[in-house]
XYZ file of C-alpha atoms in Angstrom:
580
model
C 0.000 0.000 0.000
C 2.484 2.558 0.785
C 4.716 1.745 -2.693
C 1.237 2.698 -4.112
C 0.935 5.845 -2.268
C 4.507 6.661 -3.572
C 4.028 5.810 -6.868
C 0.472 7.862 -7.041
C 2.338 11.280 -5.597
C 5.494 10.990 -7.983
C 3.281 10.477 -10.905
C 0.963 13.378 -9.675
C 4.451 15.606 -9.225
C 5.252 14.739 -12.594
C 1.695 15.993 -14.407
C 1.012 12.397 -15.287
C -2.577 12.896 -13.523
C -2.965 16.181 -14.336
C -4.314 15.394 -17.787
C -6.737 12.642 -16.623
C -10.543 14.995 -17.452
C -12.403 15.807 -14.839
C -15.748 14.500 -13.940
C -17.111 16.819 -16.299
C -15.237 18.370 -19.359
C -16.383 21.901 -20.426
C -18.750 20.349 -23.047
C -20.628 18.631 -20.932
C -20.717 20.881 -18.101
C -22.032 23.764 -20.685
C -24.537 21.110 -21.932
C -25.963 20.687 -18.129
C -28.893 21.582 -17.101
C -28.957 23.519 -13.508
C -32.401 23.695 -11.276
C -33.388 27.286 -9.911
C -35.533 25.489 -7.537
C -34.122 24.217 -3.706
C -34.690 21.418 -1.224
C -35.661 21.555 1.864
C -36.672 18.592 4.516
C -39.303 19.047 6.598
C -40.653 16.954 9.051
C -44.464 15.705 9.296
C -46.210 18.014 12.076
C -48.912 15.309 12.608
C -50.598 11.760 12.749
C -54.172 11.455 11.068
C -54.695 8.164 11.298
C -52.951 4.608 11.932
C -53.714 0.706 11.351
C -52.053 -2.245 13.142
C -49.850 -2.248 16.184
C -47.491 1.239 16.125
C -45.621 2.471 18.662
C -43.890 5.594 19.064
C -45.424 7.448 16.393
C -43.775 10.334 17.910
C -40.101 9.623 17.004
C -41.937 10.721 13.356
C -42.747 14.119 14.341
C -39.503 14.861 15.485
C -36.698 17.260 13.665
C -34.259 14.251 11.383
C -31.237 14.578 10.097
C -31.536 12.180 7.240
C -28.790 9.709 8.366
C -29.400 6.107 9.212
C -27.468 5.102 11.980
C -26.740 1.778 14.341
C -27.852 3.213 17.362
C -31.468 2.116 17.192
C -33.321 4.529 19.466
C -36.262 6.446 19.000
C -37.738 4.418 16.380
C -41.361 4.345 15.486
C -41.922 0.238 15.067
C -44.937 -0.669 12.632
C -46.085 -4.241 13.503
C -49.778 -6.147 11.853
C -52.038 -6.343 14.525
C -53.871 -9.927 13.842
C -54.452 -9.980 10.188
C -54.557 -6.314 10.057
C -51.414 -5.022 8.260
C -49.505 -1.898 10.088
C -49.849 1.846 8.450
C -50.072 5.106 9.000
C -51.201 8.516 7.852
C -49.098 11.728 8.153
C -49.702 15.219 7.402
C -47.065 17.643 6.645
C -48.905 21.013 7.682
C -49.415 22.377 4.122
C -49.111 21.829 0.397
C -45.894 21.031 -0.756
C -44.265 19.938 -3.897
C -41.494 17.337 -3.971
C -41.448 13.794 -3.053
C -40.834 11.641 -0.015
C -37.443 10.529 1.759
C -37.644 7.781 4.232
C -34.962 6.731 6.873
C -35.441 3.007 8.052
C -33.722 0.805 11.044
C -32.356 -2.431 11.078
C -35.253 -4.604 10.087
C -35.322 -8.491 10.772
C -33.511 -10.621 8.381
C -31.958 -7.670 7.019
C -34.085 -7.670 4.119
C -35.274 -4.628 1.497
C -39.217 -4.413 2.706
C -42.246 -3.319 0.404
C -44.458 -0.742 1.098
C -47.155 1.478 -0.629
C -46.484 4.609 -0.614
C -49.619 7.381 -1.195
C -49.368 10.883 -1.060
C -52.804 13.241 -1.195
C -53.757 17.040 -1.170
C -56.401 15.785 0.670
C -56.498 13.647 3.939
C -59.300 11.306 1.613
C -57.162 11.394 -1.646
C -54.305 9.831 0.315
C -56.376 7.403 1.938
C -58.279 6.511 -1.985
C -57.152 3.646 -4.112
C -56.674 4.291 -8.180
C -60.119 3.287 -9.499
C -62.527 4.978 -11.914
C -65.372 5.614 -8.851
C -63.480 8.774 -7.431
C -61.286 9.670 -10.204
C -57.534 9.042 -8.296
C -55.141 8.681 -10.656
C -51.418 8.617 -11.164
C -51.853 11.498 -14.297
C -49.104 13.424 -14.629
C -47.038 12.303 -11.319
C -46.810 9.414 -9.522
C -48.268 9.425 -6.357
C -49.525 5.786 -5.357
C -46.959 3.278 -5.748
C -45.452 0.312 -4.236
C -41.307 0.097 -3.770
C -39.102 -1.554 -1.776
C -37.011 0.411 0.789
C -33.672 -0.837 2.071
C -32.510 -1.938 6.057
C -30.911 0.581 7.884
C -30.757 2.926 5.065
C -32.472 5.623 3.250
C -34.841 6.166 -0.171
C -35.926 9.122 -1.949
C -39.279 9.083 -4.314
C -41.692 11.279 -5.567
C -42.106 14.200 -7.564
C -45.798 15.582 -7.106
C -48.211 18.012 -4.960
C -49.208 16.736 -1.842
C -49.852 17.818 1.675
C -50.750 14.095 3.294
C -48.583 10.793 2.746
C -50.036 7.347 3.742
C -47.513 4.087 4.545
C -48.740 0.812 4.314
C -46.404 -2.683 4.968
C -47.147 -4.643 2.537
C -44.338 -7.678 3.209
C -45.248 -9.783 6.117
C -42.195 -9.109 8.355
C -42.466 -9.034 12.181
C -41.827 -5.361 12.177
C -41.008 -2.346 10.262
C -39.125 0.232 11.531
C -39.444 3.811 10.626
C -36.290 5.935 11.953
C -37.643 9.316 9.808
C -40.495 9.873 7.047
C -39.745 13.441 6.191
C -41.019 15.494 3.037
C -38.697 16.846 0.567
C -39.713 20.332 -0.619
C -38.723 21.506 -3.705
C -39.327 25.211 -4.215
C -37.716 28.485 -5.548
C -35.857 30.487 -2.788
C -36.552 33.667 -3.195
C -38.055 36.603 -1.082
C -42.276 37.842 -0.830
C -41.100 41.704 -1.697
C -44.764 42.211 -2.010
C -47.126 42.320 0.928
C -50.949 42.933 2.400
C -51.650 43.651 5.743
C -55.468 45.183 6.860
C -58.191 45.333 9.704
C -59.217 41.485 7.817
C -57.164 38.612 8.852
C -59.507 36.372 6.631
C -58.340 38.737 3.551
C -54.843 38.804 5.013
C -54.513 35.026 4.390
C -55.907 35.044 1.790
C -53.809 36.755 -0.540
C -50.910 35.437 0.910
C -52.716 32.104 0.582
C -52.544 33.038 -3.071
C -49.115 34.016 -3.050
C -47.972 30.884 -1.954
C -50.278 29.051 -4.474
C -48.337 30.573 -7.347
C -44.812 30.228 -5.411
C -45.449 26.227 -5.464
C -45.963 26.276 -9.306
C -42.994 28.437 -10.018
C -40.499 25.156 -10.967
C -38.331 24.932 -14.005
C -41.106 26.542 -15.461
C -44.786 28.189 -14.398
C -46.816 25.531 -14.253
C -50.650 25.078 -14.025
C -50.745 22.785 -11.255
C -47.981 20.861 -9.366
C -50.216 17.652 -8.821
C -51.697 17.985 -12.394
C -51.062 18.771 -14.857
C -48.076 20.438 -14.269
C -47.247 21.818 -17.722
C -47.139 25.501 -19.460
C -51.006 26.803 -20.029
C -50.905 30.363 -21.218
C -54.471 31.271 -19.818
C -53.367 30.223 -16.974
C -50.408 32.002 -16.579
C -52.373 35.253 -16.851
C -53.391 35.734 -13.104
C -50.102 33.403 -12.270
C -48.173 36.185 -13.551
C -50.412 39.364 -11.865
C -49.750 37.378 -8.563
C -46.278 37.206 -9.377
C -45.616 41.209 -10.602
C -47.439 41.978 -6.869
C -45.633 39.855 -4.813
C -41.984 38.542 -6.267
C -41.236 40.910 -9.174
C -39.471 40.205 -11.426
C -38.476 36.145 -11.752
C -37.065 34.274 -14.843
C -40.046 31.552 -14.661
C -42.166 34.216 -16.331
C -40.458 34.776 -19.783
C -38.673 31.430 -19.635
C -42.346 29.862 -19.584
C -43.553 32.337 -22.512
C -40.632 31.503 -24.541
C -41.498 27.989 -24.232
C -44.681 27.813 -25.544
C -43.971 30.550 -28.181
C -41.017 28.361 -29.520
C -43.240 25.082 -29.339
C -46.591 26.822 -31.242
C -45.773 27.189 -34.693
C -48.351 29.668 -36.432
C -50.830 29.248 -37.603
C -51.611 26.876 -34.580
C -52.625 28.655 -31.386
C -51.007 27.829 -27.979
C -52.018 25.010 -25.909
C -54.475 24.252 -28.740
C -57.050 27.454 -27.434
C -57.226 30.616 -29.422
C -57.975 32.581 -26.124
C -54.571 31.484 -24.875
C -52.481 32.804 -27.687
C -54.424 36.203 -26.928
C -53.819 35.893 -23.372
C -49.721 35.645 -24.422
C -50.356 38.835 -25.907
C -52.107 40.593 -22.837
C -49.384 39.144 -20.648
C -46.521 40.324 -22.490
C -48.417 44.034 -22.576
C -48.572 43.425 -18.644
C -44.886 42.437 -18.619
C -43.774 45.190 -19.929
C -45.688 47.621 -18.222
C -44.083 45.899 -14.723
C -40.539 45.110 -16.117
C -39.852 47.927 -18.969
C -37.585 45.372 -20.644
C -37.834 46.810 -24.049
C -35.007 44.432 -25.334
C -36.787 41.083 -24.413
C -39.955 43.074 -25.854
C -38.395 43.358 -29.074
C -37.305 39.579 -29.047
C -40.697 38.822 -29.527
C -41.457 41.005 -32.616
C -40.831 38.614 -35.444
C -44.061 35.711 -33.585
C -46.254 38.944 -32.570
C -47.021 41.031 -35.330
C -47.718 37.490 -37.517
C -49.559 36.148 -34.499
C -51.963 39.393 -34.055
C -52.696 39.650 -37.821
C -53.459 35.769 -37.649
C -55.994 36.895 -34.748
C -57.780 39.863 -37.031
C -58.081 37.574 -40.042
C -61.228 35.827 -37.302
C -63.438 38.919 -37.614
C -66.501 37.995 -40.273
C -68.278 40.857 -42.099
C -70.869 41.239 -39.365
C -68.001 42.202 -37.393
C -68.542 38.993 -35.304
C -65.628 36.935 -33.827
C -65.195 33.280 -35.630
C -62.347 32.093 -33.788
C -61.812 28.455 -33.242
C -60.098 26.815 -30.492
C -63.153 28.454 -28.576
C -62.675 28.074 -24.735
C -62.687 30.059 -21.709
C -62.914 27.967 -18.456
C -64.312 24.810 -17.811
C -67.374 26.347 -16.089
C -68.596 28.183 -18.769
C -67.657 25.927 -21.507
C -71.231 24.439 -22.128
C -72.380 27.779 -22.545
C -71.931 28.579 -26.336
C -73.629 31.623 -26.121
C -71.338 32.972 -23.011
C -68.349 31.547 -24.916
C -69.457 33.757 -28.345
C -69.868 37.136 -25.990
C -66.316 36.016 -24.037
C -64.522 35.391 -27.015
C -65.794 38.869 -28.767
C -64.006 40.664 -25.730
C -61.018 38.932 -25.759
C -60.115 39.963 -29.133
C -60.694 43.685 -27.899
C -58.775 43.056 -24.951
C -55.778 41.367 -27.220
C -56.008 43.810 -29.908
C -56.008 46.717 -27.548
C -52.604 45.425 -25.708
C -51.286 44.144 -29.233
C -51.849 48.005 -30.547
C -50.069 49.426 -27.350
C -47.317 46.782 -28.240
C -46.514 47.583 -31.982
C -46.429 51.322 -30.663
C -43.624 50.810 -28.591
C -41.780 48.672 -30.953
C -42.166 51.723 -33.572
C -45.159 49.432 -35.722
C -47.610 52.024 -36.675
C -49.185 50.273 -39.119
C -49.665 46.818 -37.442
C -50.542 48.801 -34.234
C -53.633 50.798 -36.849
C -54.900 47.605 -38.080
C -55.348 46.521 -34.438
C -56.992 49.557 -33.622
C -59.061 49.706 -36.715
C -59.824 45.759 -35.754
C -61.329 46.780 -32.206
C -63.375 49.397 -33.765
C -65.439 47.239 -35.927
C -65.724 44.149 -32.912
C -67.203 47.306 -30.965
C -70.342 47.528 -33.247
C -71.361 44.129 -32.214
C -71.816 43.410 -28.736
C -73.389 39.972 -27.944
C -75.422 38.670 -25.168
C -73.895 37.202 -22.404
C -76.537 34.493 -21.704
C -76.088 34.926 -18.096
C -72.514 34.431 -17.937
C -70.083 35.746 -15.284
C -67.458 35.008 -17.465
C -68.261 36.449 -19.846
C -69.776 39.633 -18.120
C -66.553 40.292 -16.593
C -64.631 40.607 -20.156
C -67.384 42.810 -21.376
C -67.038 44.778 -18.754
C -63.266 45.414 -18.929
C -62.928 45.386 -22.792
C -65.537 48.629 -22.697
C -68.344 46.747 -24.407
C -70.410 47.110 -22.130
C -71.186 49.456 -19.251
C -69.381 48.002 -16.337
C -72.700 48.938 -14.157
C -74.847 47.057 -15.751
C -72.649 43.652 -16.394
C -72.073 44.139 -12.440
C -76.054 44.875 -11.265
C -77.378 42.405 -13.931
C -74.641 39.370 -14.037
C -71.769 39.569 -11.348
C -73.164 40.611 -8.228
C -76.499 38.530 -8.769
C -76.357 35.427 -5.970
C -73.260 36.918 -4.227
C -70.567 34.919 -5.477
C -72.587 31.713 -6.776
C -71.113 31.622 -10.270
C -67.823 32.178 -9.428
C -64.800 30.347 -11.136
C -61.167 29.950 -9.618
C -59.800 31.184 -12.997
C -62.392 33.976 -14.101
C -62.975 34.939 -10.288
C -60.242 37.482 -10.879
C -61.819 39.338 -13.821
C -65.067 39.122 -11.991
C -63.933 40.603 -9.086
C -61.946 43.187 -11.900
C -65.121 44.008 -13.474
C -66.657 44.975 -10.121
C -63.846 47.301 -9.509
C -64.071 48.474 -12.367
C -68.219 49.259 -11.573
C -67.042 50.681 -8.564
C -68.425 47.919 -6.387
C -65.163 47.505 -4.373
C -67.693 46.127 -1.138
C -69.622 43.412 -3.316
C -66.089 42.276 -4.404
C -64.665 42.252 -1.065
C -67.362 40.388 0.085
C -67.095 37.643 -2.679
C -63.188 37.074 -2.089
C -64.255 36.381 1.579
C -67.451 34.066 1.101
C -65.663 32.191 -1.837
C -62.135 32.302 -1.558
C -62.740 31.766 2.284
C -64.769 28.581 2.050
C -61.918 27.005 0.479
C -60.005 28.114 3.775
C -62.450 27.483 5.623
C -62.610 23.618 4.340
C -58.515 23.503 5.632
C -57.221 24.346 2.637
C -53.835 26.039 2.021
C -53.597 26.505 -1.174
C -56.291 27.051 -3.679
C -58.275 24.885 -6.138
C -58.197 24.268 -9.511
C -62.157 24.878 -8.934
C -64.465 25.429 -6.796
C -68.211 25.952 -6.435
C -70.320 27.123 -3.222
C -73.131 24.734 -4.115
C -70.702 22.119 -2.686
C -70.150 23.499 0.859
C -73.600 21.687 2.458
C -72.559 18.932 4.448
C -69.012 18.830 3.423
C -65.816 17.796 5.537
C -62.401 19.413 5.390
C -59.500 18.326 3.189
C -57.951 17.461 6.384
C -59.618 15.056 8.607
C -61.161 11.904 8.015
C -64.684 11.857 7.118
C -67.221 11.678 9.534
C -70.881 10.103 9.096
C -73.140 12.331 6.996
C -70.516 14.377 5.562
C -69.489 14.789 2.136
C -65.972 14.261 0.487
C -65.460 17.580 -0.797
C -62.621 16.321 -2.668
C -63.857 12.988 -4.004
C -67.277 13.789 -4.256
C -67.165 16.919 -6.549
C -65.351 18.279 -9.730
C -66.199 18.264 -13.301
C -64.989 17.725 -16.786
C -61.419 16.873 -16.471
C -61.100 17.529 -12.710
C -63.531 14.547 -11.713
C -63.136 13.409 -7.988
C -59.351 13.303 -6.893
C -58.382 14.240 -10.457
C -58.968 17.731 -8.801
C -56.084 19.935 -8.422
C -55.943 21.580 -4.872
C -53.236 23.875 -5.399
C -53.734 25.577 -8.882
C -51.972 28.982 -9.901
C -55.219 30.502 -11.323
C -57.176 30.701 -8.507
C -54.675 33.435 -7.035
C -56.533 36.395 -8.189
C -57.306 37.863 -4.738
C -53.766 38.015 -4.679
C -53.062 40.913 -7.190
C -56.661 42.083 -6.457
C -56.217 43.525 -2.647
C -52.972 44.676 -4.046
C -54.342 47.188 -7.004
C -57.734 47.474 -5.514
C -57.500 48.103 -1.730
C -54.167 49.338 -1.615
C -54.581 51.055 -4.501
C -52.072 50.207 -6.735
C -51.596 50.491 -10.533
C -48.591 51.141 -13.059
C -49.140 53.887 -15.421
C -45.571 53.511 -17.291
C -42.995 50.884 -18.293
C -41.085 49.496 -15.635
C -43.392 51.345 -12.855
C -41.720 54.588 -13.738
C -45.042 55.783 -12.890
C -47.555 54.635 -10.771
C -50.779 55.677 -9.167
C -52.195 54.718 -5.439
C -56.104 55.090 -5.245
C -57.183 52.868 -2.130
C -60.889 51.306 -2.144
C -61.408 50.557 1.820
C -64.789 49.901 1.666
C -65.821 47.847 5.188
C -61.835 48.102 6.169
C -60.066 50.299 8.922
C -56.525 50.077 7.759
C -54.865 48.594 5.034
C -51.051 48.982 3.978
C -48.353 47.118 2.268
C -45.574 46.879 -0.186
C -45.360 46.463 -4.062
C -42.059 45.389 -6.175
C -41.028 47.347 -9.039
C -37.375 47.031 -10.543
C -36.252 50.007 -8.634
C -36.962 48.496 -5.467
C -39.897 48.445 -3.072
C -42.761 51.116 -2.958
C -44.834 51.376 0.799
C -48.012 52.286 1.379
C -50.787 53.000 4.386
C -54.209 53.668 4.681
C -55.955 54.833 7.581
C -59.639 55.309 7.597
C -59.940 58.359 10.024
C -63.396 59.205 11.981
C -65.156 61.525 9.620
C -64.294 58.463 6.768
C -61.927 59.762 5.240
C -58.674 57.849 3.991
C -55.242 59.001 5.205
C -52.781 58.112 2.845
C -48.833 57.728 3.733
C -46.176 56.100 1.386
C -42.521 56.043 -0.308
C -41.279 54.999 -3.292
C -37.783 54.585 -4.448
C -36.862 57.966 -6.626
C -36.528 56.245 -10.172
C -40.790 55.635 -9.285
C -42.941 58.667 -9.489
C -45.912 58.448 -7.420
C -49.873 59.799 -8.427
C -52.096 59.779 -5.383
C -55.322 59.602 -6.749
C-alpha cells in the first residue's frame, strides 16, 4: 500500500494525472442543465390516522437529520395487529411539492421491505385507491406506488403536490421500523417583496394564501398545477403572472415559460391548442412590460407577434362577429356557447387593444392601426352574455359594455354563486371596475374563504359554493353524513381526486387587494409611474408593499373618523408616485 501511495504522488508531481478529465469536461458541463428550484426537509407536524400495532409514532414528528445510523433509538416500530397489516397517515402542515425521503432501522432478516407509498392534497385522496369511482389517478405524477425500501438505510421518491402521505407494509415481516419519514420540498428560494396587511385577517390570508399558491408552481417553469397537470397553459399564466408582478417581481419563470410555448406553437396553430390562450400571451406580455420595462426582451418577440396578431384579425366575419376556433374560456362556462361567443368577442378587444399598445412601442404604426381599426369594428357588435359571469366580466373590462350594468345584472347577482377559480379574478376586476369595491370584497371572503375554511392552504383548480352543504375538510377523516369535498365533486377533467388543490389561477385575490384596496396600478414601463387610489370599503386600515425594478414602494391607509382615507407612502426615486 504505501509503494502505491509513492508511486500515485510521484506520478501526480510529474503531471502524469494532471491530464486525466475531470468528472465533467467543459462540453458537458455547458450542456448541463442547472435547477433554480431548492430542497428543503421538513418533518411531518402530525398523525391522522394509523392501522395495526405502532408504537412511538412520535419519534416521526420529530426534527431528522436524514442519516441512518446503528444506534437504534427512537424508532417508530410498525407491527400487523392480527391480520390487520400496520400503516399510518401523516400530514405535513401544508401543500408542498417534492417527493418523499424515508430513513429506516435495522429490520429483521436484514431484508429490502415493500411498502405502498400514497401521497394526497387531501387527507381522503391519500387514503383513496386508483379506481374509476373517485377519479384518483397517477396522471401526470406518480403518487400511489409500491417500492421496496432498504434496512438501515435511506430512499428518496416522488415528484408531485401533496400535503398528506399514507404508509402501508405490505411484506409480512415481524416489524417495520421507521427511523424518519420526512417530506422533501422543492421550491424556488426567493423573497415575498410584495405584501398585504389590513383590519381582515380572513383577507390577510388570503392573498398570501394566493401568493404561496403561485410560489409552489414556479419550478423549471410556471406551471398550471404541481399535482396535475403540471405543464405551461398560457391562460393560466395570466393571473399566475399578476400574482407574481405583486408579490416577487421580477423572476425568470415568467419569460422562460412564454418563450417555451412561443417556440413550441408554430403559427398558424394557437397555444395550448385554445385561441384565447395565444391572446392571453399577448395581454401578458403588454402586462410584462408595463411591470418590467424590458424593451429588449420586448423586441425579441417582434418577429411571432405582429404574424400572431394579424393571424388573430383575419377571425373577424363581415358582421363584425368573432369566428375564432379553439373556442374556450374555463371549464365552467364551456357548455355555454352563447357565453363563450360574448367572451370570445371581448377577448379579441382586450388582445387587440394590448397588441396596438405593443406595436407602438416597438415603432409598428401600421400593425398597431390595423389593431386599432380591428377593435373598432368588434365594438359595433356586442353579444349577449346568456347569463354568464365570465363572460360579463370581459365585457365589462374590454368597454363593451357598461361596467354597471354587467355588475347589477350578471356579477353581483347570488353573491358569489357563479364564481370560477380562474375567471374569479376578472369578476372581481369588473366589479372594480363598476365601482363595487364592497360586493367584491365580500365575494373574495365568502368564496375564496370557504376554500379556507374547508382547511385548505392553497387554492383549487375549482371550486363551487353549491358544494359546501354537508361537506368535511381536506384534512380530517370523514365523519358520518358528511361529504368528500374532494372525491365527491369536480367536473370535466377535474372529476373526484383528479382535482387539483393547489392551482396557480385561482390566485386572483392576490393581485386584487394589491391594485384594488391598496390602490395600486402602473401607469408607465417598468413602474416609472404609478398611481395609489385605495378602495377601503368595510376596512379600517390597510397597507403594504409592491415590487417594481427600482426596489420596493410602501403604502398606508388609515380610515380616520369623519371616513376619510389618510394616505402615507414612499417609493424609491426612479418611481414617481400619483395619489389619486
Amino acid at each position: 500500500m504505501k509503494k502505491r501511495l509513492i508511486i500515485f504522488f510521484l506520478m501526480l508531481h510529474q503531471g502524469i494525472y494532471a491530464q486525466l478529465p475531470p468528472v465533467f469536461d467543459s462540453k458537458q458541463a455547458a450542456a448541463a442543465q442547472t435547477t433554480p428550484t431548492i430542497r428543503k426537509y421538513l418533518s411531518p407536524v402530525r398523525v391522522v390516522w394509523q392501522a395495526g400495532d405502532i408504537q412511538n409514532t412520535a419519534a416521526l414528528l420529530r426534527t431528522g437529520n436524514g442519516q441512518a445510523d446503528l444506534a437504534g433509538k427512537n424508532i417508530c416500530t410498525l407491527k400487523p395487529s392480527g391480520t390487520t397489516k400496520p400503516a399510518i397517515l401523516l400530514d405535513f402542515g401544508k401543500e408542498l411539492q417534492g417527493g418523499i425521503q424515508i430513513v429506516t432501522g435495522m429490520t429483521a432478516g436484514n431484508k429490502a421491505v415493500k411498502i405502498r407509498i400514497r401521497l394526497g392534497e387531501s387527507v381522503s385522496e391519500a387514503m383513496s385507491d386508483i379506481e374509476p369511482e373517485k377519479n384518483a389517478t397517477n396522471d401526470h405524477a406518480m403518487r400511489d406506488m409500491i417500492v421496496q425500501v432498504p434496512w438501515l438505510g435511506k430512499l428518496e421518491i416522488g415528484n408531485s403536490g401533496f400535503r398528506f402521505v399514507r404508509i402501508d407494509v405490505i411484506d409480512e415481516v415481524p416489524a417495520f421500523l421507521l427511523q424518519e419519514v420526512r417530506a422533501i420540498f422543492n421550491y424556488r428560494d426567493i423573497p415575498y417583496l410584495g405584501s398585504f396587511h389590513c383590519s381582515d385577517t380572513l383577507l390577510n390570508k388570503i392573498w398570501m394564501t394566493g401568493a404561496y399558491t403561485v410560489h409552489l408552481n414556479m419550478q423549471d417553469y410556471l406551471w398550471d398545477g404541481i399535482k396535475r397537470d403540471r405543464l405551461v397553459w398560457v391562460g393560466d399564466m395570466h393571473p399566475e403572472i399578476a400574482s407574481i408582478n405583486a408579490v416577487f417581481g421580477y423572476n425568470d419563470v415568467v419569460p422562460r415559460s412564454l418563450d417555451l410555448v412561443r417556440d413550441i406553437t408554430p403559427l398558424p396553430g394557437w397555444m395550448n391548442g385554445i385561441s384565447t390562450y395565444s391572446m392571453w400571451w399577448v395581454i401578458i406580455h403588454h402586462d410584462w412590460y408595463l411591470h418590467q420595462g424590458n424593451l429588449a426582451y420586448l423586441q425579441q418577440q417582434k418577429a411571432y407577434l405582429l404574424p400572431l396578431l394579424r393571424q388573430i384579425m383575419q377571425h373577424i366575419d363581415e358582421n363584425n362577429s368573432e369566428k375564432l376556433d379553439g373556442r374556450f374560456l374555463d371549464w365552467p362556462s364551456s357548455e355555454n356557447p352563447a357565453g363563450i361567443h360574448a367572451g370570445l368577442q371581448a377577448m379579441m378587444v382586450l388582445c387587440l387593444q394590448s397588441g396596438a399598445d405593443l406595436c407602438k412601442t416597438l415603432k409598428e404604426p401600421a400593425v398597431a392601426a390595423e389593431c386599432e381599426a380591428a377593435v373598432a369594428r368588434l365594438k359595433k357588435h356586442v353579444p349577449d352574455v346568456a347569463g354568464s359571469k365570465q363572460a360579463a366580466a370581459l365585457l365589462s373590462l374590454s368597454g363593451l359594455a357598461p361596467a354597471e350594468k354587467m355588475d347589477k345584472e350578471v356579477l353581483s347577482v347570488n353573491g358569489a354563486h357563479g364564481f370560477s377559480t380562474f375567471y374569479g379574478y376578472y369578476m372581481l376586476s369588473a366589479m372594480a371596475r363598476s365601482g363595487n369595491y364592497q360586493g367584491a370584497l365580500d365575494a373574495i371572503r365568502s368564496y375564496w374563504g370557504a376554500m379556507l375554511q374547508l382547511g385548505a392552504t392553497t387554492f383549487w383548480e375549482d371550486f363551487n359554493l353549491d358544494w359546501m352543504d354537508k361537506a368535511g375538510r381536506i384534512d380530517a377523516l370523514l365523519q358520518p353524513g358528511e361529504k368528500d369535498i374532494h372525491g365527491d365533486y369536480g367536473a370535466y377533467c377535474y372529476k373526484g381526486f383528479r382535482h387539483s388543490l393547489c392551482h396557480g389561477w385561482a390566485s386572483g385575490p392576490t393581485p386584487w387587494l394589491t391594485e384594488y384596496v391598496l390602490g395600486i396600478s402602473v401607469k408607465a414601463p417598468g413602474c416609472k409611474v404609478i398611481s395609489i387610489t385605495p378602495h377601503l370599503g368595510d376596512l379600517e386600515f390597510a397597507s403594504g408593499t409592491f415590487p417594481t425594478p427600482y426596489g420596493v414602494v410602501k403604502v398606508q391607509h388609515v380610515k380616520q373618523p369623519n371616513g376619510k382615507v389618510k394616505t402615507t407612502w414612499n417609493a424609491p426615486k426612479e418611481v414617481k408616485v400619483i395619489l389619486q
